CSV table of C-alpha atoms and ligand atoms in Angstrom, one decimal:
chain,number,residue,atom,x,y,z
A,198,MET,CA,-9.7,-18.6,-20.7
A,199,GLY,CA,-7.0,-19.6,-23.2
A,200,ALA,CA,-7.9,-22.3,-25.7
A,201,GLY,CA,-6.9,-25.4,-23.7
A,202,GLY,CA,-3.5,-24.0,-22.4
A,203,GLU,CA,-2.9,-24.0,-18.7
A,204,PRO,CA,-2.6,-20.6,-17.1
A,205,LEU,CA,0.9,-19.3,-16.5
A,206,LEU,CA,-0.1,-17.9,-13.1
A,207,GLU,CA,-2.8,-19.4,-11.0
A,208,LEU,CA,-4.0,-18.7,-7.5
A,209,SER,CA,-6.2,-21.3,-6.1
A,210,GLY,CA,-7.9,-20.8,-2.7
A,211,VAL,CA,-5.2,-18.4,-1.7
A,212,ARG,CA,-5.5,-17.2,1.9
A,213,ALA,CA,-3.3,-14.5,3.5
A,214,ALA,CA,-3.1,-12.9,6.9
A,215,TYR,CA,-1.2,-10.1,8.6
A,216,ASP,CA,-0.5,-10.7,12.3
A,217,GLY,CA,-3.0,-13.5,12.4
A,218,ILE,CA,-5.8,-11.5,10.9
A,219,THR,CA,-6.9,-13.1,7.6
A,220,VAL,CA,-7.4,-10.6,4.7
A,221,LEU,CA,-7.6,-13.0,1.8
A,222,HIS,CA,-10.2,-15.8,2.3
A,223,GLY,CA,-9.6,-18.0,-0.6
A,224,VAL,CA,-8.8,-16.2,-3.9
A,225,ASP,CA,-9.0,-18.0,-7.2
A,226,LEU,CA,-7.4,-16.3,-10.2
A,227,ALA,CA,-5.8,-17.5,-13.4
A,228,VAL,CA,-3.7,-15.5,-16.0
A,229,ASP,CA,-2.7,-17.0,-19.3
A,230,ALA,CA,0.3,-15.9,-21.3
A,231,GLY,CA,-0.6,-13.0,-23.6
A,232,ARG,CA,-3.6,-12.1,-21.6
A,233,VAL,CA,-4.6,-9.2,-19.3
A,234,VAL,CA,-6.6,-9.9,-16.2
A,235,ALA,CA,-8.0,-7.0,-14.2
A,236,LEU,CA,-8.4,-7.4,-10.4
A,237,LEU,CA,-10.8,-4.7,-9.2
A,238,GLY,CA,-12.1,-3.8,-5.8
A,239,PRO,CA,-12.5,-1.0,-3.2
A,240,ASN,CA,-9.9,0.2,-0.8
A,241,GLY,CA,-8.7,-2.5,1.6
A,242,ALA,CA,-10.2,-5.4,-0.4
A,243,GLY,CA,-6.9,-7.2,-0.5
A,244,LYS,CA,-5.8,-6.3,-4.1
A,245,THR,CA,-2.2,-5.4,-3.2
A,246,THR,CA,-2.0,-8.4,-0.8
A,247,THR,CA,-3.0,-10.6,-3.7
A,248,LEU,CA,-0.1,-9.2,-5.9
A,249,LYS,CA,2.3,-9.5,-2.9
A,250,VAL,CA,1.4,-13.2,-2.6
A,251,ALA,CA,1.8,-13.7,-6.3
A,252,ALA,CA,5.3,-12.1,-6.2
A,253,GLY,CA,6.4,-14.0,-3.1
A,254,VAL,CA,6.7,-10.8,-1.1
A,255,HIS,CA,4.0,-11.9,1.4
A,256,PRO,CA,3.5,-15.6,2.2
A,257,PRO,CA,0.1,-17.2,1.7
A,258,SER,CA,-1.4,-18.9,4.7
A,259,GLY,CA,-3.3,-21.4,2.6
A,260,GLY,CA,-4.1,-22.4,-0.9
A,261,ARG,CA,-1.9,-22.9,-4.0
A,262,LEU,CA,0.2,-20.5,-6.0
A,263,LEU,CA,1.1,-22.1,-9.4
A,264,LEU,CA,3.6,-20.8,-11.9
A,265,GLY,CA,3.6,-22.7,-15.1
A,266,GLY,CA,1.7,-25.4,-13.3
A,267,ARG,CA,4.2,-25.8,-10.5
A,268,ASP,CA,3.2,-25.0,-6.9
A,269,VAL,CA,5.5,-22.2,-5.8
A,270,ALA,CA,3.6,-21.2,-2.6
A,271,GLY,CA,6.2,-20.2,0.0
A,272,ALA,CA,8.9,-19.4,-2.6
A,273,ARG,CA,10.8,-16.2,-1.9
A,274,ALA,CA,10.5,-13.1,-3.9
A,275,GLY,CA,14.0,-13.4,-5.3
A,276,ASP,CA,13.3,-16.9,-6.6
A,277,LEU,CA,10.0,-15.9,-8.1
A,278,ALA,CA,11.7,-12.9,-9.8
A,279,ARG,CA,14.2,-15.2,-11.3
A,280,ALA,CA,11.4,-17.4,-12.4
A,281,GLY,CA,10.0,-14.5,-14.4
A,282,VAL,CA,7.6,-12.7,-12.0
A,283,CYS,CA,7.8,-8.9,-11.9
A,284,LEU,CA,5.9,-6.7,-9.5
A,285,ILE,CA,5.5,-3.0,-10.2
A,286,PRO,CA,4.4,-1.8,-6.8
A,287,GLU,CA,2.0,0.9,-5.9
A,288,GLY,CA,3.7,4.3,-5.9
A,289,ARG,CA,5.9,3.6,-8.9
A,290,GLY,CA,9.1,2.1,-7.6
A,291,VAL,CA,11.6,4.4,-9.1
A,292,PHE,CA,14.5,6.1,-7.3
A,293,PRO,CA,13.5,9.8,-7.3
A,294,ASN,CA,16.9,11.3,-6.7
A,295,LEU,CA,18.6,9.3,-9.5
A,296,SER,CA,18.4,10.3,-13.1
A,297,VAL,CA,16.3,8.3,-15.6
A,298,ARG,CA,19.5,6.8,-17.0
A,299,ASP,CA,20.8,5.8,-13.5
A,300,ASN,CA,17.5,4.2,-12.7
A,301,LEU,CA,17.9,2.1,-15.9
A,302,TRP,CA,21.6,1.4,-15.4
A,303,MET,CA,20.7,-0.2,-12.0
A,304,MET,CA,19.1,-3.0,-14.0
A,305,THR,CA,22.5,-4.3,-15.3
A,306,PHE,CA,22.3,-7.0,-12.6
A,307,THR,CA,20.0,-8.7,-15.2
A,308,GLY,CA,23.1,-9.4,-17.2
A,309,ARG,CA,22.2,-6.9,-20.0
A,310,THR,CA,24.5,-4.0,-20.8
A,311,ARG,CA,23.7,-0.4,-20.1
A,312,ALA,CA,23.4,0.3,-23.8
A,313,GLU,CA,21.0,-2.6,-24.3
A,314,ILE,CA,18.8,-1.6,-21.4
A,315,GLU,CA,18.7,2.0,-22.5
A,316,ASP,CA,17.9,1.1,-26.2
A,317,THR,CA,15.0,-1.2,-25.2
A,318,ALA,CA,13.6,1.3,-22.8
A,319,TYR,CA,13.8,4.3,-25.2
A,320,THR,CA,12.4,2.2,-28.1
A,321,ARG,CA,9.3,1.4,-26.0
A,322,PHE,CA,9.0,4.8,-24.3
A,323,PRO,CA,10.7,7.4,-26.5
A,324,VAL,CA,9.9,10.2,-24.0
A,325,LEU,CA,12.4,8.7,-21.5
A,326,ALA,CA,15.2,9.3,-24.0
A,327,ASP,CA,14.6,13.0,-23.9
A,328,ARG,CA,14.5,12.9,-20.1
A,329,ARG,CA,17.5,10.6,-19.6
A,330,ALA,CA,19.5,13.1,-17.5
A,331,GLN,CA,16.5,14.3,-15.4
A,332,PRO,CA,16.0,13.1,-11.8
A,333,ALA,CA,13.3,10.5,-11.9
A,334,GLY,CA,11.4,12.4,-9.1
A,335,THR,CA,10.9,15.3,-11.4
A,336,LEU,CA,9.3,13.3,-14.2
A,337,SER,CA,5.5,13.6,-14.6
A,338,GLY,CA,3.5,10.8,-13.0
A,339,GLY,CA,2.9,9.0,-16.3
A,340,GLU,CA,6.6,9.2,-17.2
A,341,GLN,CA,7.5,7.8,-13.8
A,342,GLN,CA,5.2,4.8,-14.5
A,343,MET,CA,6.8,4.4,-17.9
A,344,LEU,CA,10.2,4.3,-16.2
A,345,ALA,CA,9.0,1.8,-13.6
A,346,LEU,CA,7.7,-0.4,-16.4
A,347,ALA,CA,10.9,0.0,-18.5
A,348,ARG,CA,12.9,-1.1,-15.4
A,349,GLY,CA,10.6,-4.1,-14.8
A,350,LEU,CA,10.7,-5.1,-18.5
A,351,THR,CA,14.5,-5.4,-18.5
A,352,THR,CA,14.0,-8.6,-16.4
A,353,GLU,CA,12.1,-10.0,-19.4
A,354,PRO,CA,9.2,-11.1,-17.2
A,355,ALA,CA,6.8,-13.9,-18.0
A,356,VAL,CA,4.3,-12.5,-15.5
A,357,LEU,CA,3.8,-8.8,-14.9
A,358,LEU,CA,2.0,-7.7,-11.8
A,359,LEU,CA,0.8,-4.0,-11.9
A,360,ASP,CA,-0.5,-2.3,-8.8
A,361,GLU,CA,-2.7,0.8,-9.4
A,362,LEU,CA,-0.8,2.1,-12.5
A,363,SER,CA,-3.4,4.9,-12.8
A,364,MET,CA,-2.9,6.4,-9.3
A,365,GLY,CA,-3.0,10.1,-9.5
A,366,LEU,CA,-2.8,10.3,-13.3
A,367,ALA,CA,-5.0,12.0,-15.8
A,368,PRO,CA,-7.4,9.8,-17.8
A,369,LEU,CA,-5.6,10.3,-21.1
A,370,VAL,CA,-2.2,9.4,-19.6
A,371,VAL,CA,-3.7,6.3,-18.1
A,372,ALA,CA,-5.3,5.3,-21.4
A,373,ASP,CA,-1.9,5.7,-23.1
A,374,LEU,CA,-0.2,3.6,-20.4
A,375,TYR,CA,-2.7,0.8,-20.7
A,376,GLU,CA,-2.2,0.7,-24.5
A,377,ARG,CA,1.5,0.0,-23.7
A,378,VAL,CA,0.4,-2.7,-21.2
A,379,ALA,CA,-1.7,-4.2,-24.0
A,380,ASP,CA,1.3,-4.3,-26.3
A,381,ILE,CA,3.4,-6.0,-23.5
A,382,ALA,CA,0.7,-8.7,-23.2
A,383,ARG,CA,0.6,-9.2,-26.9
A,384,GLU,CA,4.3,-10.0,-26.8
A,385,GLY,CA,3.2,-13.0,-24.6
A,386,VAL,CA,3.5,-11.8,-21.1
A,387,ALA,CA,0.8,-12.8,-18.6
A,388,VAL,CA,-0.4,-9.5,-17.0
A,389,LEU,CA,-2.4,-9.1,-13.8
A,390,VAL,CA,-3.5,-5.5,-13.2
A,391,VAL,CA,-4.9,-4.2,-9.9
A,392,GLU,CA,-7.1,-1.1,-10.1
A,393,GLN,CA,-9.6,0.5,-7.8
A,394,PHE,CA,-11.2,2.4,-10.7
A,395,ALA,CA,-12.0,0.2,-13.7
A,396,THR,CA,-12.7,2.3,-16.7
A,397,ALA,CA,-9.2,2.4,-18.4
A,398,VAL,CA,-8.0,-1.1,-17.7
A,399,LEU,CA,-11.3,-2.7,-18.8
A,400,LYS,CA,-10.7,-1.5,-22.3
A,401,ILE,CA,-7.7,-3.8,-22.6
A,402,ALA,CA,-8.6,-6.6,-20.1
A,403,ASP,CA,-9.5,-10.1,-21.4
A,404,HIS,CA,-10.9,-11.1,-18.0
A,405,ALA,CA,-11.9,-9.3,-14.9
A,406,ALA,CA,-12.3,-10.3,-11.2
A,407,VAL,CA,-13.9,-8.3,-8.4
A,408,LEU,CA,-12.3,-8.6,-5.0
A,409,VAL,CA,-14.3,-7.5,-1.9
A,410,ARG,CA,-13.1,-8.1,1.6
A,411,GLY,CA,-10.7,-10.8,0.6
A,412,ARG,CA,-13.1,-12.7,-1.6
A,413,VAL,CA,-13.9,-12.8,-5.3
A,414,PRO,CA,-17.7,-12.6,-5.6
A,415,TRP,CA,-17.6,-12.2,-9.4
A,416,GLN,CA,-15.3,-12.8,-12.3
A,417,GLY,CA,-15.8,-13.1,-16.0
A,418,HIS,CA,-15.6,-11.3,-19.2
A,419,PRO,CA,-15.4,-7.5,-18.7
A,420,ASP,CA,-18.7,-6.7,-20.5
A,421,SER,CA,-21.1,-3.9,-19.7
A,422,SER,CA,-22.8,-5.8,-16.9
A,423,LEU,CA,-19.7,-5.6,-14.9
A,424,HIS,CA,-20.1,-1.8,-14.3
A,425,ALA,CA,-23.4,-2.4,-12.6
A,426,GLU,CA,-21.8,-5.2,-10.5
A,427,LEU,CA,-19.0,-2.9,-9.5
A,428,SER,CA,-21.0,-0.1,-8.3
A,429,SER,CA,-23.1,-2.3,-6.1
A,430,TYR,CA,-19.9,-3.9,-4.6
A,431,TYR,CA,-18.2,-0.6,-4.1
A,432,LEU,CA,-21.3,0.8,-2.4
A,433,GLY,CA,-21.4,-2.3,-0.2
A,434,SER,CA,-25.0,-3.2,-1.2
A,435,ALA,CA,-24.1,-6.6,-2.7
A,436,PRO,CA,-23.8,-9.7,-0.5
B,72,ATP,N1,1.5,-4.8,6.4
B,72,ATP,C1,0.3,-4.9,6.8
B,72,ATP,N2,0.0,-5.1,8.1
B,72,ATP,C2,-1.2,-5.3,8.6
B,72,ATP,N3,-2.3,-5.2,7.9
B,72,ATP,C3,-2.1,-4.9,6.5
B,72,ATP,C4,-0.8,-4.8,6.0
B,72,ATP,N4,-1.0,-4.5,4.6
B,72,ATP,C5,-2.3,-4.5,4.4
B,72,ATP,N5,-3.0,-4.8,5.5
B,72,ATP,C6,-4.5,-4.9,5.7
B,72,ATP,O1,-4.9,-5.9,4.8
B,72,ATP,C7,-6.1,-5.5,4.1
B,72,ATP,C8,-6.0,-5.5,2.6
B,72,ATP,O2,-5.0,-4.5,2.3
B,72,ATP,P1,-4.5,-4.3,0.8
B,72,ATP,O3,-3.4,-3.3,0.8
B,72,ATP,O4,-4.2,-5.7,0.2
B,72,ATP,O5,-5.8,-3.7,0.1
B,72,ATP,P2,-6.0,-3.0,-1.3
B,72,ATP,O6,-7.2,-3.7,-1.9
B,72,ATP,O7,-4.7,-3.0,-2.1
B,72,ATP,O8,-6.4,-1.5,-0.9
B,72,ATP,P3,-6.1,-0.1,-1.7
B,72,ATP,O9,-7.1,0.0,-2.8
B,72,ATP,O10,-6.4,0.9,-0.6
B,72,ATP,O11,-4.7,-0.1,-2.1
B,72,ATP,C9,-6.5,-4.1,4.7
B,72,ATP,O12,-7.4,-4.3,5.7
B,72,ATP,C10,-5.2,-3.6,5.2
B,72,ATP,O13,-5.3,-2.7,6.3
B,73,MG,MG1,-3.5,-1.5,-2.8
């Protein structure tokens, strides 16, 4: 991937299980600073589990998780968060009954002031400024994702893990969100994006990996051949 630099985030032979049932059977993935990697695959493939392992939310049962070249497998979520790993979970991760402003103010634990946090969020996502007093649960789906991203970015992450950013959103909204994600990557963040449907994220992805039943049968540059690969994997006709 990057010209000689070592990846910021690397999963090597990662295995994971729930209640003794293995769902990741040796996943290899690497994300460089400033790059967007798309992890694609059908329902139940293990995409969310991969992100949970990368964020320390779920322990790997084997393999290595490297952050800046250091093996952090088994480290807790809080430690990885402090080391710069930020997971935006499926389903947006905002507090629906709290206002936009209150959702942002909760991030003062990062040491930044309320004003700094609001300024940064509204500069990146101006629509949130207009909605600052509105309960987050009444924002549109796309605005809720912007708020979730704005909250995550206050931690100044080195690694951003995004789970199904596009869920339930119109294609134009998704395309706009992914432009913001591309901006975030250009600022030097290593971004790993999970999606079931590939179209929007592949426009900004530098690298793509396909995950099927806990294995990565294909990864490479997201060129046009990937679409054919994907449809065969999704339909289950590929090995
Ligand atoms: N907490 C859990 N307990 C037991 N099994 C789980 C748990 N979470 C996930 N699984 C199982 O692990 C497998 C992978 O799930 P995962 O959520 O990682 O898939 P996914 O690729 O994110 O799917 P989707 O596209 O539907 O979000 C599935 O078979 C799922 O049922
Ligand atoms: Mg999932």
